[in-house]
């Protein structure tokens, strides 16, 4: 399987409407990354409308970065609707292990059967109930240290689990891939991981979740590599990264994807 | 009437304090667009202070992009104060037709007599109670399909109605203008429509609402044209757009405005 | 004392986890400015977790830019925890004098003994109960007009007080410094003052608050000077500013700091 670019082409052909319940820090850059990629993002999180919107969106993403009780209710209701109508949804368990509120919310959302779970190593480890090292949004564990947790989590939940870092690891509990695309400046720009969750949500619409997630990560990391070529630092990198998401073609992905099955 | 630049000059001379109750996605880029244009934005939405702030602001803008019950109360209270003290205010009915919560909130805010209503075609159609095609923040109807709805809405509410898109349409119910400034990259950057609402709010301070709205749209679209000349994609376009809002002079607007009375 | 660069080196060696309860406009640029500087920001404001997070963060910053009653409770609880466990915290009293809600919240937070208070001239004057001219987030008073208020506020609260503007003034009530670094484009970019508060929070971890605050302001202003060299306007300035925060070395600060003791 080397034609990862076709997943990008399929996503762009769908130009899917993706509802995102995400944190305040990420909202703007996530919407811009999704628009640049070719999706149609909608940031709809209010308890009064999130579930209604989830009934017609093509994908849903939920990110626990900045929580409140009303948002947790909206997240749960939207995820349940997505589950019921068969709409794919992606969970982003930001800093899942940091506080009791986050641990409880993560556990509750896992019962709503996410299609994909995307987090850094510390977050994925925390979801399995193990002690993780990261306290904030930044990982303090290595991706390889989270591989076992990712396999267990995938088997327990039925989700595709993506651990992102210098070399990403994606598994459905039996098959697994490593993706080596990316650049060291990516974690220097806030919310690029959150924005990736939105791009994964767009990719999984009408596509195999494991394959679409791997392709999304390769595409996203490749955009980081392109952006780094002209960046003077994290500010110009962030700008060039959006340009690259827009410019990269399926052929670029086919040529540049660094994916290996494990 | 070809001297659209004088409205920009007047706005910059006022450097008006504009209160914005806007969505989370737009707040930062809206504030930056308004600062670059020459206004003084204030993002004040809390129920505990929005109405008090509305009593001394020079203009108010209300955007329903990310709603909650407390915000709807703050919006209504602020709009009522603006009405009472005669402060101009601009309504941005983001995704007005998407959910029941948005339809109800829009209808309630229309009773507070906005000075200007600015939306895309699907949003303006939705405000008149007709079935619009757009479900998210992106328009799925053409501007020309919304012209009749815009005229009716202007007549019903007394507001100037601006439908923005590839060619904008602005009417007060009797007179109407089309503005052909702009660039295809503008809808690829999130919240540039929301930010325009803030710029319109700044322009209408102490100026004729119809004329000021037309001038604001020409100026804003011209900034898009300038930014596109050096952009490599939506990321560098967004940056260059803020630079262009800052650099464009009244003379540039006089020379570059593509406005026709209909 | 001319070795202001060592405070930057110490901050980067700490790479401190800093909890920020800040406004919606600032969250993204604040996180990016802190990451670019070398800190690890965490935007954690929910009432359900803010105090818990404050028990293990290395510094806390509180910004009243966009308030709600739940947030005020979270701010107060987090500040009290910081006080109890001896964690430094920085208060940013955005538009403190504009509404009753802000005046009351500011007064309540002052009782939680901030380590540093950073604001513009109008905000610092408002905190002392005097009538300030600024109504929004922009200052309408000069820094020099706020010097006396700053000294009084420092003596009353025990905090280091930083008044930022064209020439910053920092005092602990007895000693005082003026910092002449910076550029006129800085107030043209929204939330750069808010973001500075986060950088100050990172600097004070394990360092003398007066010295660390002065060094943070010199470093930050110097980044503005660097960014201005390549900027075409406020958009490209904002991008270059983040690059400059990342690129500037302790040696650059030693060579470029314009600090005088008064």
XYZ file of C-alpha atoms in Angstrom:
786
model
C 0.000 0.000 0.000
C 1.987 2.978 -1.228
C -0.711 5.114 -2.815
C -1.387 7.322 0.235
C -2.123 10.275 -2.006
C -5.446 8.815 -3.117
C -6.836 9.348 0.388
C -6.025 13.050 0.066
C -7.684 13.155 -3.356
C -10.780 11.420 -1.992
C -10.992 13.818 0.971
C -10.732 16.832 -1.325
C -13.410 15.376 -3.617
C -15.703 15.023 -0.592
C -14.806 18.476 0.820
C -16.577 17.195 3.916
C -18.465 19.289 6.453
C -16.726 18.486 9.746
C -18.114 19.592 13.101
C -15.413 20.354 15.666
C -15.882 20.711 19.403
C -12.414 21.914 20.170
C -10.505 24.099 22.559
C -10.306 27.885 22.383
C -6.586 27.904 21.641
C -6.984 25.688 18.592
C -10.192 26.913 16.976
C -8.711 29.388 14.533
C -5.653 27.447 13.398
C -7.703 24.231 13.215
C -10.280 25.862 10.952
C -7.530 27.319 8.768
C -5.680 24.009 8.517
C -8.894 22.242 7.536
C -9.829 24.874 4.953
C -6.322 24.772 3.502
C -6.525 20.987 3.278
C -9.837 21.118 1.426
C -12.437 20.417 4.136
C -15.309 22.585 5.399
C -14.944 23.016 9.166
C -17.740 24.116 11.506
C -16.964 24.973 15.111
C -20.249 24.071 16.857
C -20.056 23.203 20.530
C -23.051 24.731 22.333
C -25.129 22.280 24.313
C -28.222 23.729 22.636
C -27.144 22.752 19.120
C -24.163 20.384 19.120
C -26.233 17.192 18.955
C -28.542 18.611 16.282
C -25.563 19.604 14.166
C -24.012 16.156 14.694
C -27.067 14.610 13.039
C -26.089 16.019 9.636
C -22.325 16.644 9.783
C -20.145 14.239 7.778
C -17.624 13.835 10.583
C -17.225 15.036 14.171
C -14.097 15.754 16.198
C -13.993 16.257 19.959
C -11.019 17.804 21.742
C -10.964 18.159 25.546
C -8.377 20.935 25.635
C -10.549 23.535 27.362
C -13.455 21.919 29.174
C -16.508 23.049 31.082
C -19.467 21.010 32.343
C -21.758 22.387 29.600
C -19.216 21.462 26.947
C -18.812 17.956 28.340
C -22.569 17.499 28.027
C -22.449 18.824 24.444
C -19.523 16.533 23.610
C -21.273 13.472 24.980
C -24.564 14.251 23.249
C -22.857 14.918 19.914
C -20.745 11.762 20.155
C -23.824 9.679 20.945
C -25.638 11.070 17.904
C -22.600 10.387 15.715
C -22.544 6.836 17.017
C -26.238 6.308 16.413
C -26.286 7.618 12.859
C -22.936 6.056 11.976
C -20.965 9.273 11.500
C -17.230 8.846 12.102
C -15.800 10.798 15.006
C -12.311 11.480 16.312
C -11.320 11.965 19.955
C -8.392 14.225 20.911
C -7.681 13.631 24.628
C -5.600 16.777 25.320
C -3.662 16.499 28.590
C -5.945 13.581 29.491
C -3.998 12.645 32.581
C -3.488 16.099 34.031
C -6.597 16.527 36.188
C -9.491 14.467 37.534
C -11.898 16.421 35.317
C -9.988 15.372 32.206
C -9.641 11.742 33.281
C -13.389 11.449 33.913
C -14.349 13.219 30.675
C -11.993 11.051 28.633
C -13.379 7.871 30.166
C -16.941 8.977 29.448
C -16.172 9.844 25.825
C -14.455 6.499 25.266
C -17.796 4.808 25.939
C -19.184 6.674 22.906
C -16.956 4.568 20.620
C -14.710 7.017 18.747
C -13.654 5.951 15.259
C -10.163 7.328 15.805
C -8.278 8.482 18.906
C -5.362 10.847 18.226
C -3.047 12.029 20.954
C 0.558 12.340 21.991
C 2.291 9.548 23.855
C 1.501 10.835 27.353
C -2.166 11.248 26.486
C -2.568 7.771 25.003
C -0.828 6.213 27.996
C -3.093 8.185 30.341
C -6.207 6.863 28.550
C -5.277 3.307 29.471
C -5.106 4.282 33.109
C -1.327 4.082 33.329
C 0.733 6.867 34.862
C 1.951 9.223 32.134
C 4.674 11.814 32.542
C 3.142 14.765 30.696
C 1.229 17.308 32.729
C 0.394 19.923 30.120
C -0.337 19.676 26.425
C 3.237 18.640 25.646
C 4.259 14.964 25.695
C 6.827 13.800 28.222
C 6.818 10.172 27.064
C 8.217 8.817 23.797
C 5.986 7.422 21.072
C 7.612 4.002 21.368
C 6.803 3.941 25.083
C 3.128 4.346 24.132
C 2.926 1.633 21.476
C 1.697 -1.019 23.834
C -0.891 1.321 25.342
C -2.062 2.202 21.826
C -2.581 -1.462 20.894
C -4.475 -2.148 24.113
C -6.612 0.971 23.707
C -7.453 0.030 20.115
C -8.451 -3.469 21.164
C -10.529 -2.229 24.097
C -12.391 0.457 22.179
C -12.434 -0.700 18.568
C -10.921 2.647 17.557
C -7.938 3.341 15.387
C -5.356 4.844 17.746
C -2.803 7.348 16.468
C 0.140 8.348 18.669
C 1.804 11.374 17.132
C 5.352 12.532 17.742
C 8.668 12.540 15.887
C 7.667 9.156 14.377
C 3.927 8.533 14.541
C 2.434 5.151 15.403
C -1.044 4.135 14.187
C -2.803 0.885 14.989
C -6.216 -0.730 14.941
C -5.068 -3.260 17.519
C -3.800 -5.807 15.015
C -2.206 -3.920 12.116
C 0.142 -1.008 12.762
C 2.078 1.633 10.818
C 4.854 4.077 11.565
C 4.939 7.457 9.798
C 8.230 9.334 9.798
C 7.055 12.562 8.147
C 7.182 15.799 10.109
C 9.565 18.454 11.422
C 10.906 19.540 14.798
C 9.227 22.956 14.495
C 5.735 21.412 14.539
C 5.459 21.115 18.354
C 6.770 24.703 18.601
C 3.492 25.973 17.122
C 0.526 25.685 19.445
C -2.431 23.525 18.487
C -0.959 21.900 15.385
C -1.796 18.547 16.985
C -5.368 19.693 17.597
C -5.609 20.883 14.002
C -4.366 17.496 12.813
C -7.312 15.900 14.584
C -9.618 17.960 12.364
C -7.744 16.892 9.244
C -8.012 13.242 10.332
C -11.756 13.785 10.793
C -12.006 15.034 7.208
C -9.978 12.096 5.855
C -12.052 9.352 7.498
C -15.293 10.447 5.777
C -16.164 7.543 3.475
C -12.706 6.010 3.807
C -11.200 3.127 5.765
C -10.297 4.645 9.178
C -6.897 2.983 9.547
C -5.738 3.800 6.023
C -7.220 7.311 6.064
C -5.575 8.119 9.395
C -2.159 6.951 8.201
C -2.555 8.973 5.001
C -3.643 12.085 6.918
C -0.586 11.867 9.182
C 1.787 11.421 6.238
C 0.216 14.373 4.395
C 0.310 16.570 7.495
C 3.912 15.706 8.318
C 4.908 16.320 4.724
C 3.416 19.800 4.966
C 5.688 20.375 7.958
C 8.695 19.329 5.905
C 7.722 21.700 3.096
C 7.122 24.588 5.497
C 10.455 24.089 7.227
C 12.326 24.707 3.979
C 11.398 28.393 4.008
C 10.841 29.054 7.725
C 12.919 31.472 9.797
C 11.339 30.272 13.056
C 7.993 29.084 14.437
C 6.089 32.183 13.222
C 6.988 31.872 9.563
C 6.758 28.089 9.884
C 3.114 28.350 11.006
C 2.297 30.508 7.984
C 4.170 28.317 5.535
C 2.541 25.227 7.000
C -0.934 26.459 5.994
C 0.395 27.290 2.533
C 1.864 23.791 2.273
C -1.361 22.049 3.319
C -3.020 23.904 0.466
C -0.277 23.293 -2.103
C 0.540 19.628 -1.534
C -0.939 17.328 -4.169
C -1.795 13.621 -3.987
C 1.297 13.002 -6.096
C 3.432 14.855 -3.546
C 2.044 12.541 -0.878
C 2.773 9.459 -2.963
C 6.344 10.637 -3.451
C 6.975 11.965 0.039
C 5.113 9.659 2.433
C 7.438 7.851 4.840
C 5.146 5.065 5.960
C 6.126 1.575 7.022
C 3.894 -1.271 8.165
C 5.197 -2.823 11.374
C -20.477 58.789 -5.969
C -16.923 57.619 -6.633
C -15.090 58.953 -3.619
C -15.298 55.777 -1.506
C -11.910 56.530 0.003
C -13.298 59.379 2.068
C -15.239 56.884 4.176
C -11.967 55.159 5.030
C -10.381 58.496 5.889
C -13.317 59.403 8.103
C -13.192 56.042 9.889
C -9.469 56.426 10.557
C -10.014 59.951 11.843
C -12.625 58.609 14.278
C -10.498 55.548 15.252
C -13.716 54.350 16.849
C -14.027 52.103 19.899
C -16.074 49.146 18.629
C -17.473 46.496 20.958
C -17.620 43.046 19.399
C -19.598 40.086 20.666
C -18.181 37.552 18.274
C -17.329 33.892 17.995
C -14.211 32.262 19.430
C -12.796 31.380 16.019
C -12.901 34.985 14.830
C -11.866 36.978 17.888
C -8.168 37.232 17.215
C -8.221 37.831 13.462
C -11.151 40.220 13.833
C -9.286 42.314 16.393
C -6.184 42.331 14.201
C -8.141 43.299 11.084
C -9.802 46.142 12.953
C -6.532 47.391 14.445
C -4.859 47.230 11.039
C -7.745 49.195 9.531
C -7.465 51.922 12.157
C -10.239 51.093 14.656
C -10.028 50.224 18.364
C -11.737 46.852 18.927
C -12.954 45.590 22.310
C -14.135 42.004 22.673
C -16.689 42.309 25.496
C -19.406 39.676 25.634
C -20.015 38.716 29.267
C -23.601 39.054 30.403
C -22.332 40.965 33.442
C -20.816 43.802 31.411
C -21.878 43.690 27.758
C -24.813 46.071 28.157
C -22.799 48.477 30.312
C -20.041 48.564 27.712
C -22.620 49.085 24.958
C -23.698 52.313 26.657
C -20.404 54.029 25.789
C -19.002 52.155 22.766
C -19.162 53.977 19.422
C -20.409 50.912 17.559
C -21.399 47.353 18.392
C -21.166 44.183 16.335
C -22.892 40.906 17.159
C -21.910 37.586 15.560
C -23.771 34.373 16.373
C -20.981 32.010 15.309
C -20.505 30.330 18.681
C -23.573 30.738 20.866
C -24.592 29.900 24.401
C -27.673 30.988 26.371
C -25.650 33.451 28.468
C -24.177 34.993 25.332
C -27.599 35.304 23.710
C -28.766 37.242 26.764
C -25.678 39.462 26.556
C -26.213 40.017 22.831
C -29.835 40.986 23.300
C -29.116 43.306 26.208
C -26.264 45.018 24.377
C -28.288 45.416 21.187
C -31.157 46.930 23.141
C -28.849 49.462 24.769
C -27.344 50.331 21.392
C -30.823 50.860 20.046
C -31.865 53.031 22.945
C -28.837 55.305 22.907
C -28.671 55.407 19.097
C -25.383 53.579 18.668
C -25.055 51.803 15.314
C -24.802 48.044 15.453
C -24.080 45.308 12.921
C -25.515 41.778 12.943
C -23.530 38.844 11.519
C -25.911 35.847 11.339
C -23.318 33.062 11.006
C -24.876 29.799 9.785
C -28.258 31.294 10.696
C -30.229 28.469 9.138
C -28.207 25.550 10.479
C -29.919 24.846 13.802
C -33.074 25.826 15.697
C -30.933 27.666 18.264
C -29.476 29.891 15.540
C -32.813 30.534 13.852
C -34.374 31.623 17.145
C -31.435 33.795 18.146
C -31.345 35.504 14.756
C -35.052 36.237 14.875
C -34.726 37.711 18.355
C -31.788 39.930 17.381
C -33.610 41.217 14.309
C -36.213 42.738 16.635
C -33.400 44.883 18.114
C -33.150 46.785 14.815
C -29.599 46.321 13.538
C -28.153 49.177 11.490
C -26.466 46.748 9.120
C -26.826 43.000 8.549
C -23.831 41.345 6.888
C -23.848 37.693 5.876
C -23.225 35.304 3.035
C -26.012 34.377 0.625
C -27.202 31.302 2.543
C -27.353 33.253 5.802
C -29.327 36.171 4.352
C -31.791 33.789 2.704
C -32.190 31.912 5.996
C -33.015 35.174 7.825
C -36.068 35.671 5.628
C -37.336 32.232 6.579
C -36.612 30.669 3.197
C -34.752 27.363 2.911
C -31.050 28.013 2.336
C -28.537 25.463 1.157
C -25.598 26.217 3.440
C -25.276 24.181 6.620
C -21.977 25.411 8.001
C -20.289 28.788 7.846
C -19.686 28.490 4.098
C -22.306 29.697 1.611
C -23.975 27.181 -0.693
C -26.151 29.750 -2.471
C -24.982 32.428 -4.911
C -25.103 36.122 -4.071
C -27.510 36.789 -6.920
C -29.891 34.138 -5.555
C -30.000 36.166 -2.314
C -30.662 39.619 -3.823
C -34.390 39.394 -3.450
C -34.103 38.144 0.122
C -31.738 41.036 0.879
C -34.191 43.633 -0.437
C -37.061 42.111 1.536
C -34.958 41.873 4.710
C -33.889 45.513 4.360
C -37.473 46.633 3.907
C -38.723 44.531 6.822
C -36.030 45.606 9.284
C -34.906 49.040 8.143
C -31.331 47.762 8.072
C -28.753 48.014 5.341
C -28.238 44.422 4.175
C -24.884 43.311 2.777
C -24.568 39.944 1.042
C -20.891 39.145 0.608
C -19.393 36.739 -1.898
C -17.463 36.929 -5.160
C -19.504 40.051 -6.029
C -21.077 41.666 -2.979
C -24.597 43.093 -2.989
C -25.609 45.894 -0.599
C -29.071 47.406 -0.313
C -31.204 49.510 1.986
C -34.345 48.124 0.346
C -34.558 50.798 -2.350
C -31.022 51.641 -3.456
C -28.511 48.891 -4.149
C -24.829 48.482 -5.061
C -22.614 45.699 -6.297
C -18.963 45.561 -5.241
C -16.614 43.425 -7.316
C -13.486 43.756 -5.185
C -12.046 40.672 -3.525
C -10.097 37.498 -4.226
C -10.802 33.761 -4.302
C -8.404 33.120 -1.396
C -10.542 35.150 1.024
C -13.030 32.342 1.849
C -10.031 30.015 2.293
C -9.065 31.917 5.456
C -11.387 31.348 8.374
C -13.314 34.251 9.873
C -12.428 36.903 7.296
C -16.183 37.443 6.874
C -16.586 37.847 10.620
C -13.670 40.279 10.684
C -15.303 42.285 7.900
C -18.331 42.738 10.120
C -16.091 44.479 12.632
C -14.644 46.738 9.944
C -18.169 47.619 8.789
C -19.001 48.466 12.407
C -16.074 50.876 12.494
C -17.054 52.500 9.190
C -20.674 53.220 10.128
C -19.704 55.388 13.134
C -20.871 58.886 12.201
C -21.360 57.962 8.537
C -24.308 57.088 6.319
C -24.834 53.320 6.828
C -25.426 52.445 3.176
C -22.491 54.424 1.852
C -20.176 53.399 4.696
C -20.989 49.719 4.216
C -20.319 49.873 0.490
C -17.029 51.675 1.110
C -15.987 49.161 3.795
C -16.618 46.248 1.428
C -14.673 47.880 -1.410
C -11.739 48.641 0.918
C -11.756 45.116 2.365
C -11.952 43.419 -1.014
C -9.175 45.647 -2.308
C -6.990 44.470 0.579
C -7.639 40.911 -0.619
C -6.494 41.865 -4.113
C -3.313 43.430 -2.744
C -2.577 40.423 -0.520
C -3.072 37.952 -3.347
C -0.251 39.545 -5.315
C 2.371 38.224 -2.908
C 0.625 35.167 -1.422
C 1.886 31.595 -1.824
C -1.310 30.151 -0.350
C -3.918 30.889 2.338
C -1.329 31.212 5.135
C 0.750 33.937 3.529
C -2.451 35.474 2.148
C -3.841 35.885 5.676
C -0.664 37.646 6.762
C -0.489 39.881 3.694
C -4.157 40.743 4.081
C -3.541 42.340 7.486
C -0.572 44.224 6.032
C -2.760 45.428 3.161
C -5.569 46.648 5.449
C -2.932 48.756 7.171
C -1.228 50.023 4.014
C -4.198 50.905 1.811
C -4.878 54.630 1.630
C -8.096 56.487 0.805
C -6.555 57.253 -2.586
C -6.020 53.527 -3.191
C -9.697 52.972 -2.457
C -10.708 55.742 -4.842
C -8.583 54.210 -7.561
C -9.367 50.560 -6.885
C -13.005 50.406 -5.797
C -15.163 48.392 -8.202
C -18.591 49.644 -7.170
C -21.659 49.982 -9.360
C -25.102 51.228 -8.421
C -27.781 48.829 -9.652
C 23.218 45.055 36.514
C 23.668 44.702 32.756
C 23.506 40.938 32.306
C 19.784 40.763 31.504
C 20.398 37.876 29.120
C 21.078 35.484 31.977
C 17.418 35.685 32.995
C 16.441 34.481 29.512
C 18.980 31.667 29.725
C 17.638 30.638 33.122
C 14.059 30.675 31.880
C 14.945 28.508 28.896
C 16.828 26.094 31.148
C 13.700 25.787 33.311
C 11.325 25.533 30.290
C 8.638 26.078 32.903
C 5.079 24.758 32.774
C 2.975 27.925 33.060
C -0.794 27.802 33.583
C -2.627 30.681 31.920
C -6.180 31.773 32.589
C -6.421 34.271 29.798
C -8.888 35.797 27.395
C -10.157 34.179 24.219
C -8.523 36.753 21.959
C -5.076 36.113 23.383
C -4.984 32.350 23.926
C -3.420 31.332 20.638
C -0.835 34.096 20.254
C 0.043 33.859 23.958
C 0.702 30.134 23.684
C 2.776 30.673 20.545
C 4.784 33.505 22.115
C 5.504 31.371 25.168
C 6.489 28.325 23.101
C 8.739 30.478 20.930
C 10.369 31.936 24.046
C 11.074 28.494 25.474
C 8.270 27.942 28.014
C 5.550 25.282 28.137
C 2.154 27.020 28.290
C -1.076 25.357 29.435
C -4.385 27.140 28.991
C -6.432 25.758 31.895
C -9.269 27.905 33.176
C -12.250 25.655 33.969
C -13.574 26.006 37.495
C -13.473 22.214 37.774
C -9.711 21.957 37.290
C -8.002 25.359 37.485
C -7.159 25.113 41.195
C -5.980 21.507 40.859
C -3.713 22.478 37.986
C -2.422 25.458 39.969
C -1.156 23.062 42.640
C 1.546 21.681 40.321
C 2.174 24.397 37.707
C 5.463 26.297 38.032
C 3.803 29.685 37.437
C 0.288 31.004 36.922
C -0.944 34.008 34.954
C -4.434 35.498 35.195
C -5.836 37.901 32.594
C -9.290 39.427 32.979
C -9.788 40.238 29.306
C -12.894 38.118 28.780
C -14.633 37.384 32.063
C -17.554 35.321 33.258
C -18.647 34.483 36.800
C -17.381 30.886 36.482
C -14.014 32.113 35.286
C -13.751 34.621 38.129
C -14.289 31.758 40.563
C -11.628 29.717 38.763
C -9.225 32.659 38.791
C -9.690 33.266 42.496
C -9.344 29.608 43.404
C -6.214 29.181 41.287
C -4.627 32.354 42.668
C -5.323 31.237 46.222
C -3.665 27.876 45.581
C -0.676 29.600 43.994
C -0.403 31.821 47.043
C -0.645 28.925 49.458
C 1.962 26.738 47.777
C 4.257 29.667 46.953
C 3.933 29.532 43.184
C 4.551 32.900 41.492
C 1.597 34.379 39.668
C 1.098 37.379 37.378
C -2.039 39.518 37.102
C -2.990 41.200 33.812
C -5.845 43.631 34.568
C -7.141 44.140 30.995
C -9.416 47.195 30.720
C -9.654 47.124 34.522
C -11.490 50.412 34.744
C -13.996 49.875 31.960
C -16.890 48.208 33.786
C -18.016 47.468 37.327
C -17.469 43.736 36.711
C -13.808 44.355 35.893
C -13.245 46.728 38.807
C -14.667 44.212 41.274
C -12.778 41.270 39.806
C -9.510 43.187 39.830
C -9.969 44.204 43.431
C -10.718 40.634 44.450
C -7.668 39.260 42.642
C -5.395 41.860 44.236
C -6.210 40.325 47.614
C -4.638 37.061 46.344
C -1.206 38.750 46.349
C 0.076 38.585 42.773
C 3.854 38.358 42.366
C 3.748 40.704 39.384
C 1.063 43.001 37.967
C 1.513 43.902 34.293
C -0.753 46.363 32.531
C -0.841 49.469 30.414
C -0.940 52.902 32.006
C -4.732 53.219 32.081
C -5.101 49.802 33.675
C -2.529 50.417 36.404
C -4.101 53.790 37.231
C -7.534 52.144 37.368
C -6.275 49.545 39.869
C -5.429 52.279 42.346
C -8.970 53.560 42.156
C -8.070 56.674 40.208
C -9.992 57.690 37.083
C -8.195 56.384 33.995
C -8.842 57.507 30.457
C -8.777 54.177 28.607
C -12.076 52.417 28.053
C -11.037 49.463 25.922
C -7.858 47.403 25.877
C -5.821 50.305 24.521
C -4.152 52.772 26.879
C -5.227 56.403 26.834
C -2.801 57.521 29.531
C 0.977 57.819 29.215
C 3.341 55.525 31.095
C 4.847 58.451 32.947
C 1.380 59.466 34.154
C 1.084 56.016 35.745
C 4.441 55.930 37.551
C 3.079 57.187 40.814
C 0.152 54.771 40.675
C 2.596 51.942 39.991
C 4.719 52.790 43.037
C 1.652 53.015 45.259
C 0.212 49.773 43.924
C 3.529 47.988 44.479
C 3.730 49.247 48.050
C 0.102 48.351 48.786
C 0.242 44.846 47.336
C 3.867 43.761 47.625
C 3.846 43.002 43.901
C 6.282 44.069 41.234
C 4.280 46.419 39.011
C 5.091 46.711 35.295
C 3.542 49.505 33.236
C 4.147 48.772 29.574
C 4.092 51.274 26.733
C 6.610 53.049 24.513
C 8.986 53.140 27.504
C 8.100 50.577 30.166
C 8.281 51.317 33.889
C 8.829 48.548 36.452
C 8.944 48.987 40.198
C 8.715 47.030 43.430
C 7.729 50.199 45.271
C 11.271 51.231 46.130
C 13.507 50.362 43.177
C 12.414 51.164 39.637
C 13.596 50.637 36.063
C 12.721 52.027 32.651
C 12.974 49.796 29.565
C 13.114 51.516 26.189
C 12.979 48.417 23.973
C 10.011 47.914 21.660
C 8.451 49.142 18.442
C 5.399 51.174 17.419
C 3.879 48.191 15.590
C 3.521 46.182 18.816
C 0.203 47.760 19.919
C -1.059 47.268 16.348
C -1.119 43.509 16.924
C -3.838 42.341 19.272
C -2.935 40.583 22.517
C 0.825 41.116 22.405
C 0.503 42.672 25.859
C -1.426 39.636 27.084
C 1.204 37.356 25.589
C 3.914 39.323 27.385
C 2.207 38.526 30.668
C 2.737 34.828 29.905
C 6.399 35.409 29.127
C 6.819 37.322 32.399
C 5.196 34.361 34.166
C 7.793 32.051 32.645
C 10.676 34.363 33.605
C 9.761 34.694 37.291
C 9.990 30.935 37.935
C 12.937 30.568 40.304
C 14.153 34.106 39.657
C 13.956 37.432 41.472
C 10.609 38.914 40.386
C 11.831 42.480 39.834
C 14.911 41.492 37.870
C 13.103 38.766 35.916
C 10.291 41.136 34.952
C 12.710 43.800 33.724
C 14.624 41.185 31.718
C 11.425 39.759 30.214
C 10.331 43.217 29.064
C 13.717 44.001 27.523
C 13.773 40.637 25.703
C 10.202 41.076 24.474
C 10.757 44.629 23.266
C 13.955 43.575 21.544
C 11.971 40.931 19.642
C 9.715 43.739 18.451
C 12.735 45.671 17.214
C 14.025 42.628 15.333
C 10.609 41.892 13.798
C 10.172 45.467 12.626
C 13.272 45.217 10.465
C 11.559 42.846 8.039
C 7.868 43.744 8.518
C 5.655 45.194 5.781
C 2.841 45.912 8.247
C 1.203 44.444 11.363
C 0.550 41.040 9.733
C 4.130 40.275 8.792
C 5.274 41.949 12.025
C 3.222 39.474 14.093
C 4.807 36.557 12.253
C 8.331 37.932 12.506
C 7.826 38.698 16.178
C 7.301 35.006 16.980
C 10.373 34.146 14.913
C 12.362 36.764 16.821
C 11.276 35.496 20.245
C 12.641 32.119 19.183
C 15.864 33.425 17.629
C 17.012 35.942 20.220
C 19.845 34.681 22.417
C 20.907 35.756 25.903
C 23.834 37.524 24.235
C 21.424 39.475 22.026
C 19.600 40.595 25.167
C 22.848 41.642 26.827
C 23.765 43.682 23.766
C 20.345 45.104 22.997
C 18.639 45.717 26.335
C 17.859 49.408 26.909
C 17.356 49.351 30.662
C 18.039 52.165 33.094
C 17.561 52.203 36.846
C 15.693 55.319 37.958
